[in-house]
Amino acid sequence: MSAATATVNGVVHQQNLDLPDLVERLQTITADSFTSEGDRRLAASALSTALDEVELPIEKYLKLIWSNTALLSSVKIAADLDLFKKWNDSGEKVQNKAELARLAGAEELWLSRVLKHLAATRVLREPEPDSYEQTPFSQFFANARNIGGWDFLMTFLLPTFSNLPDFCKKNDYQNPTQSKELPFQYALNYHDGGFFDWCKSNERGGAAFNSLMSAYSAHSQGMWFDVYPLGSEIKELQADGAGAGGEKLLVDVGGGRGHDVERIVTCFPSVDAKTLVLQDQPEVVKEAHIPEGVQVMPHDFFKEQPVKGAKYYFLHSILHDWGHDQRQTILTQLRAAMKPGHSKIIIVEAVIGAKESHPRATALDLVMASVFGTSEKREEDWRAMIEGVEGLRVKKVWSGPGCVESALEVVCK
């Protein structure tokens, strides 16, 4: 038994832990141990909090300085060697260092050092000395889309954030705004426009960003329709004969390569793909991978919305990229296309909590400041911004336990 303490109402209590039993139970927990996604997220949050309490300050400090920094590059090295994909395609779940070196075309001595760190940080398992086993995380990197996001991290986000303290000092610690130089412009010495201009001028960076957005949306922590009752609403619409006259069910505005419409078709087989529309810039939608029947439409969301009277106009991680006036322009164009009493705008964004916010939401807030001079918002700020558009009101904000993103249901006044 091991002694531990817990503080309840300001009083420190001694607790006895059966350490072997605790360790054994923790080692059996996986993502499949839970009956619902909400339960899994709550458990992950509780385990993360427990680790923060158990680790000593020096352990956290050195993990951030050494372990995590080396991990970022180790994943990139393995990705550049195409090791994750080659290994996954080989069908061999366990390989020794010599086999992996041959697979990657790398020197065994050097690769073995990288593999050791990937195993130490749980990207891989090491069942025997110098023998490695794939994990769900390493298999995640076998997808080119997910690796593209890591490339964006290494070539864009890391330089931006490593230079952020100097930028803040230079600008007297003022909040970054669109009217001045932004942190990413300072870090990359880019002054020929905003972030999307940079993406267009930097083919590799633009492709990496699109990959990251696809990965983020495809693997968001809880699908938006896990919290919003899309399934039940679709059943009601179908019972009433909706769509029989050619009406569109959902327009995915700025929907990238189609990750959300693809999931809707997969999760709701009764939905006719012909009632779905994917809109984005021409260079983005030409790379769309979507189910047959979905209408692909190049569109600038600052201009008139060509699809009138759809049930849902969907904006996933769009508005946070833009300033107040631009956000209102986007929403105004959608309001003009809506059919009162029928149409809705579903806005999926990170919502900052009043306290103890999700770290991914607060990190995204700093990303928005550094890249766009914008911000993530609290619920009351989202409501004020949306309802500042004539004819719109927020009917409800849908969220769930441990969710980073919420779904804001917006209707006509």
PDB file of N, CA and C in Angstrom, residues 103-165:
ATOM      1  N   LEU A 103      13.184  -1.373 -44.637  1.00  0.00           N
ATOM      2  CA  LEU A 103      11.910  -0.890 -45.154  1.00  0.00           C
ATOM      3  C   LEU A 103      11.979   0.604 -45.470  1.00  0.00           C
ATOM      4  N   ALA A 104      12.643   1.350 -44.585  1.00  0.00           N
ATOM      5  CA  ALA A 104      12.717   2.805 -44.736  1.00  0.00           C
ATOM      6  C   ALA A 104      13.858   3.249 -45.642  1.00  0.00           C
ATOM      7  N   GLY A 105      14.837   2.379 -45.862  1.00  0.00           N
ATOM      8  CA  GLY A 105      16.023   2.784 -46.628  1.00  0.00           C
ATOM      9  C   GLY A 105      16.908   3.724 -45.842  1.00  0.00           C
ATOM     10  N   ALA A 106      17.017   3.480 -44.534  1.00  0.00           N
ATOM     11  CA  ALA A 106      17.798   4.341 -43.648  1.00  0.00           C
ATOM     12  C   ALA A 106      18.897   3.544 -42.965  1.00  0.00           C
ATOM     13  N   GLU A 107      19.905   4.262 -42.474  1.00  0.00           N
ATOM     14  CA  GLU A 107      20.966   3.599 -41.718  1.00  0.00           C
ATOM     15  C   GLU A 107      20.371   3.027 -40.429  1.00  0.00           C
ATOM     16  N   GLU A 108      20.682   1.786 -40.139  1.00  0.00           N
ATOM     17  CA  GLU A 108      20.077   1.113 -38.992  1.00  0.00           C
ATOM     18  C   GLU A 108      20.415   1.793 -37.675  1.00  0.00           C
ATOM     19  N   LEU A 109      21.685   2.203 -37.488  1.00  0.00           N
ATOM     20  CA  LEU A 109      22.098   2.802 -36.224  1.00  0.00           C
ATOM     21  C   LEU A 109      21.293   4.071 -35.937  1.00  0.00           C
ATOM     22  N   TRP A 110      21.189   4.946 -36.939  1.00  0.00           N
ATOM     23  CA  TRP A 110      20.479   6.201 -36.711  1.00  0.00           C
ATOM     24  C   TRP A 110      18.981   5.955 -36.505  1.00  0.00           C
ATOM     25  N   LEU A 111      18.379   5.125 -37.362  1.00  0.00           N
ATOM     26  CA  LEU A 111      16.949   4.881 -37.241  1.00  0.00           C
ATOM     27  C   LEU A 111      16.620   4.235 -35.904  1.00  0.00           C
ATOM     28  N   SER A 112      17.505   3.369 -35.421  1.00  0.00           N
ATOM     29  CA  SER A 112      17.230   2.699 -34.150  1.00  0.00           C
ATOM     30  C   SER A 112      17.132   3.697 -33.002  1.00  0.00           C
ATOM     31  N   ARG A 113      17.890   4.792 -33.086  1.00  0.00           N
ATOM     32  CA  ARG A 113      17.830   5.821 -32.042  1.00  0.00           C
ATOM     33  C   ARG A 113      16.503   6.580 -32.112  1.00  0.00           C
ATOM     34  N   VAL A 114      16.047   6.835 -33.324  1.00  0.00           N
ATOM     35  CA  VAL A 114      14.750   7.496 -33.496  1.00  0.00           C
ATOM     36  C   VAL A 114      13.625   6.581 -33.023  1.00  0.00           C
ATOM     37  N   LEU A 115      13.717   5.307 -33.377  1.00  0.00           N
ATOM     38  CA  LEU A 115      12.693   4.341 -32.960  1.00  0.00           C
ATOM     39  C   LEU A 115      12.620   4.217 -31.443  1.00  0.00           C
ATOM     40  N   LYS A 116      13.760   4.262 -30.787  1.00  0.00           N
ATOM     41  CA  LYS A 116      13.782   4.185 -29.322  1.00  0.00           C
ATOM     42  C   LYS A 116      12.962   5.316 -28.707  1.00  0.00           C
ATOM     43  N   HIS A 117      13.118   6.519 -29.257  1.00  0.00           N
ATOM     44  CA  HIS A 117      12.372   7.639 -28.686  1.00  0.00           C
ATOM     45  C   HIS A 117      10.886   7.536 -29.022  1.00  0.00           C
ATOM     46  N   LEU A 118      10.567   7.066 -30.202  1.00  0.00           N
ATOM     47  CA  LEU A 118       9.154   6.881 -30.553  1.00  0.00           C
ATOM     48  C   LEU A 118       8.500   5.853 -29.635  1.00  0.00           C
ATOM     49  N   ALA A 119       9.257   4.837 -29.242  1.00  0.00           N
ATOM     50  CA  ALA A 119       8.723   3.848 -28.300  1.00  0.00           C
ATOM     51  C   ALA A 119       8.640   4.424 -26.889  1.00  0.00           C
ATOM     52  N   ALA A 120       9.629   5.201 -26.494  1.00  0.00           N
ATOM     53  CA  ALA A 120       9.640   5.791 -25.154  1.00  0.00           C
ATOM     54  C   ALA A 120       8.484   6.765 -24.960  1.00  0.00           C
ATOM     55  N   THR A 121       8.041   7.375 -26.050  1.00  0.00           N
ATOM     56  CA  THR A 121       6.942   8.342 -25.979  1.00  0.00           C
ATOM     57  C   THR A 121       5.609   7.725 -26.401  1.00  0.00           C
ATOM     58  N   ARG A 122       5.570   6.408 -26.514  1.00  0.00           N
ATOM     59  CA  ARG A 122       4.357   5.623 -26.748  1.00  0.00           C
ATOM     60  C   ARG A 122       3.768   5.775 -28.152  1.00  0.00           C
ATOM     61  N   VAL A 123       4.532   6.305 -29.080  1.00  0.00           N
ATOM     62  CA  VAL A 123       4.075   6.280 -30.471  1.00  0.00           C
ATOM     63  C   VAL A 123       4.144   4.843 -30.981  1.00  0.00           C
ATOM     64  N   LEU A 124       5.165   4.110 -30.552  1.00  0.00           N
ATOM     65  CA  LEU A 124       5.323   2.688 -30.849  1.00  0.00           C
ATOM     66  C   LEU A 124       5.384   1.914 -29.538  1.00  0.00           C
ATOM     67  N   ARG A 125       5.229   0.606 -29.623  1.00  0.00           N
ATOM     68  CA  ARG A 125       5.500  -0.270 -28.485  1.00  0.00           C
ATOM     69  C   ARG A 125       6.807  -1.007 -28.756  1.00  0.00           C
ATOM     70  N   GLU A 126       7.462  -1.432 -27.681  1.00  0.00           N
ATOM     71  CA  GLU A 126       8.706  -2.192 -27.807  1.00  0.00           C
ATOM     72  C   GLU A 126       8.554  -3.488 -27.010  1.00  0.00           C
ATOM     73  N   PRO A 127       7.912  -4.516 -27.596  1.00  0.00           N
ATOM     74  CA  PRO A 127       7.651  -5.748 -26.853  1.00  0.00           C
ATOM     75  C   PRO A 127       8.917  -6.508 -26.486  1.00  0.00           C
ATOM     76  N   GLU A 128       9.950  -6.405 -27.318  1.00  0.00           N
ATOM     77  CA  GLU A 128      11.258  -7.001 -27.055  1.00  0.00           C
ATOM     78  C   GLU A 128      12.317  -5.963 -27.373  1.00  0.00           C
ATOM     79  N   PRO A 129      13.538  -6.092 -26.818  1.00  0.00           N
ATOM     80  CA  PRO A 129      14.581  -5.117 -27.133  1.00  0.00           C
ATOM     81  C   PRO A 129      14.779  -4.954 -28.645  1.00  0.00           C
ATOM     82  N   ASP A 130      14.704  -3.712 -29.108  1.00  0.00           N
ATOM     83  CA  ASP A 130      14.912  -3.362 -30.519  1.00  0.00           C
ATOM     84  C   ASP A 130      13.913  -4.024 -31.462  1.00  0.00           C
ATOM     85  N   SER A 131      12.771  -4.415 -30.929  1.00  0.00           N
ATOM     86  CA  SER A 131      11.675  -4.940 -31.736  1.00  0.00           C
ATOM     87  C   SER A 131      10.466  -4.045 -31.474  1.00  0.00           C
ATOM     88  N   TYR A 132       9.806  -3.595 -32.541  1.00  0.00           N
ATOM     89  CA  TYR A 132       8.790  -2.553 -32.389  1.00  0.00           C
ATOM     90  C   TYR A 132       7.447  -2.998 -32.946  1.00  0.00           C
ATOM     91  N   GLU A 133       6.398  -2.531 -32.281  1.00  0.00           N
ATOM     92  CA  GLU A 133       5.038  -2.882 -32.652  1.00  0.00           C
ATOM     93  C   GLU A 133       4.252  -1.612 -32.957  1.00  0.00           C
ATOM     94  N   GLN A 134       3.434  -1.681 -33.996  1.00  0.00           N
ATOM     95  CA  GLN A 134       2.597  -0.542 -34.328  1.00  0.00           C
ATOM     96  C   GLN A 134       1.551  -0.299 -33.244  1.00  0.00           C
ATOM     97  N   THR A 135       1.115   0.959 -33.139  1.00  0.00           N
ATOM     98  CA  THR A 135       0.039   1.356 -32.244  1.00  0.00           C
ATOM     99  C   THR A 135      -1.025   2.077 -33.079  1.00  0.00           C
ATOM    100  N   PRO A 136      -2.201   2.292 -32.526  1.00  0.00           N
ATOM    101  CA  PRO A 136      -3.180   3.094 -33.268  1.00  0.00           C
ATOM    102  C   PRO A 136      -2.638   4.462 -33.663  1.00  0.00           C
ATOM    103  N   PHE A 137      -1.770   5.031 -32.823  1.00  0.00           N
ATOM    104  CA  PHE A 137      -1.205   6.349 -33.132  1.00  0.00           C
ATOM    105  C   PHE A 137      -0.236   6.268 -34.313  1.00  0.00           C
ATOM    106  N   SER A 138       0.638   5.277 -34.336  1.00  0.00           N
ATOM    107  CA  SER A 138       1.567   5.151 -35.472  1.00  0.00           C
ATOM    108  C   SER A 138       0.808   4.836 -36.758  1.00  0.00           C
ATOM    109  N   GLN A 139      -0.260   4.047 -36.649  1.00  0.00           N
ATOM    110  CA  GLN A 139      -1.066   3.738 -37.835  1.00  0.00           C
ATOM    111  C   GLN A 139      -1.821   4.966 -38.323  1.00  0.00           C
ATOM    112  N   PHE A 140      -2.141   5.864 -37.427  1.00  0.00           N
ATOM    113  CA  PHE A 140      -2.764   7.135 -37.795  1.00  0.00           C
ATOM    114  C   PHE A 140      -1.864   7.899 -38.772  1.00  0.00           C
ATOM    115  N   PHE A 141      -0.548   7.793 -38.580  1.00  0.00           N
ATOM    116  CA  PHE A 141       0.394   8.503 -39.438  1.00  0.00           C
ATOM    117  C   PHE A 141       0.612   7.810 -40.782  1.00  0.00           C
ATOM    118  N   ALA A 142       0.016   6.656 -40.976  1.00  0.00           N
ATOM    119  CA  ALA A 142       0.115   6.001 -42.279  1.00  0.00           C
ATOM    120  C   ALA A 142      -0.727   6.716 -43.326  1.00  0.00           C
ATOM    121  N   ASN A 143      -1.637   7.580 -42.872  1.00  0.00           N
ATOM    122  CA  ASN A 143      -2.499   8.347 -43.775  1.00  0.00           C
ATOM    123  C   ASN A 143      -1.777   9.627 -44.179  1.00  0.00           C
ATOM    124  N   ALA A 144      -1.647   9.848 -45.490  1.00  0.00           N
ATOM    125  CA  ALA A 144      -0.924  11.016 -45.996  1.00  0.00           C
ATOM    126  C   ALA A 144      -1.539  12.323 -45.508  1.00  0.00           C
ATOM    127  N   ARG A 145      -2.862  12.345 -45.321  1.00  0.00           N
ATOM    128  CA  ARG A 145      -3.534  13.544 -44.828  1.00  0.00           C
ATOM    129  C   ARG A 145      -3.030  13.929 -43.445  1.00  0.00           C
ATOM    130  N   ASN A 146      -2.880  12.944 -42.583  1.00  0.00           N
ATOM    131  CA  ASN A 146      -2.448  13.225 -41.218  1.00  0.00           C
ATOM    132  C   ASN A 146      -0.986  13.644 -41.165  1.00  0.00           C
ATOM    133  N   ILE A 147      -0.176  13.061 -42.002  1.00  0.00           N
ATOM    134  CA  ILE A 147       1.230  13.457 -42.084  1.00  0.00           C
ATOM    135  C   ILE A 147       1.357  14.867 -42.634  1.00  0.00           C
ATOM    136  N   GLY A 148       0.473  15.230 -43.577  1.00  0.00           N
ATOM    137  CA  GLY A 148       0.506  16.589 -44.104  1.00  0.00           C
ATOM    138  C   GLY A 148       0.293  17.618 -43.016  1.00  0.00           C
ATOM    139  N   GLY A 149      -0.597  17.316 -42.085  1.00  0.00           N
ATOM    140  CA  GLY A 149      -0.813  18.211 -40.960  1.00  0.00           C
ATOM    141  C   GLY A 149       0.427  18.373 -40.101  1.00  0.00           C
ATOM    142  N   TRP A 150       1.176  17.286 -39.947  1.00  0.00           N
ATOM    143  CA  TRP A 150       2.421  17.362 -39.159  1.00  0.00           C
ATOM    144  C   TRP A 150       3.453  18.235 -39.877  1.00  0.00           C
ATOM    145  N   ASP A 151       3.452  18.181 -41.192  1.00  0.00           N
ATOM    146  CA  ASP A 151       4.351  19.031 -41.978  1.00  0.00           C
ATOM    147  C   ASP A 151       4.015  20.505 -41.740  1.00  0.00           C
ATOM    148  N   PHE A 152       2.725  20.820 -41.636  1.00  0.00           N
ATOM    149  CA  PHE A 152       2.316  22.197 -41.355  1.00  0.00           C
ATOM    150  C   PHE A 152       2.793  22.619 -39.973  1.00  0.00           C
ATOM    151  N   LEU A 153       2.724  21.723 -39.020  1.00  0.00           N
ATOM    152  CA  LEU A 153       3.232  22.005 -37.682  1.00  0.00           C
ATOM    153  C   LEU A 153       4.711  22.384 -37.729  1.00  0.00           C
ATOM    154  N   MET A 154       5.509  21.578 -38.432  1.00  0.00           N
ATOM    155  CA  MET A 154       6.956  21.760 -38.417  1.00  0.00           C
ATOM    156  C   MET A 154       7.403  22.995 -39.203  1.00  0.00           C
ATOM    157  N   THR A 155       6.731  23.262 -40.322  1.00  0.00           N
ATOM    158  CA  THR A 155       7.204  24.334 -41.206  1.00  0.00           C
ATOM    159  C   THR A 155       6.530  25.673 -40.961  1.00  0.00           C
ATOM    160  N   PHE A 156       5.382  25.662 -40.293  1.00  0.00           N
ATOM    161  CA  PHE A 156       4.653  26.923 -40.098  1.00  0.00           C
ATOM    162  C   PHE A 156       4.384  27.229 -38.626  1.00  0.00           C
ATOM    163  N   LEU A 157       3.720  26.308 -37.919  1.00  0.00           N
ATOM    164  CA  LEU A 157       3.319  26.611 -36.547  1.00  0.00           C
ATOM    165  C   LEU A 157       4.503  26.749 -35.596  1.00  0.00           C
ATOM    166  N   LEU A 158       5.474  25.850 -35.691  1.00  0.00           N
ATOM    167  CA  LEU A 158       6.617  25.946 -34.777  1.00  0.00           C
ATOM    168  C   LEU A 158       7.406  27.243 -34.964  1.00  0.00           C
ATOM    169  N   PRO A 159       7.762  27.625 -36.199  1.00  0.00           N
ATOM    170  CA  PRO A 159       8.438  28.921 -36.351  1.00  0.00           C
ATOM    171  C   PRO A 159       7.597  30.091 -35.842  1.00  0.00           C
ATOM    172  N   THR A 160       6.290  30.032 -36.084  1.00  0.00           N
ATOM    173  CA  THR A 160       5.419  31.118 -35.641  1.00  0.00           C
ATOM    174  C   THR A 160       5.421  31.233 -34.124  1.00  0.00           C
ATOM    175  N   PHE A 161       5.268  30.104 -33.444  1.00  0.00           N
ATOM    176  CA  PHE A 161       5.189  30.160 -31.982  1.00  0.00           C
ATOM    177  C   PHE A 161       6.547  30.369 -31.318  1.00  0.00           C
ATOM    178  N   SER A 162       7.614  29.885 -31.940  1.00  0.00           N
ATOM    179  CA  SER A 162       8.929  30.121 -31.336  1.00  0.00           C
ATOM    180  C   SER A 162       9.319  31.595 -31.415  1.00  0.00           C
ATOM    181  N   ASN A 163       8.757  32.315 -32.382  1.00  0.00           N
ATOM    182  CA  ASN A 163       9.034  33.746 -32.506  1.00  0.00           C
ATOM    183  C   ASN A 163       7.980  34.616 -31.836  1.00  0.00           C
ATOM    184  N   LEU A 164       6.931  33.997 -31.308  1.00  0.00           N
ATOM    185  CA  LEU A 164       5.841  34.771 -30.712  1.00  0.00           C
ATOM    186  C   LEU A 164       6.295  35.630 -29.518  1.00  0.00           C
ATOM    187  N   PRO A 165       7.129  35.137 -28.607  1.00  0.00           N
ATOM    188  CA  PRO A 165       7.565  36.009 -27.501  1.00  0.00           C
ATOM    189  C   PRO A 165       8.298  37.260 -27.985  1.00  0.00           C
TER     190      PRO A 165
END
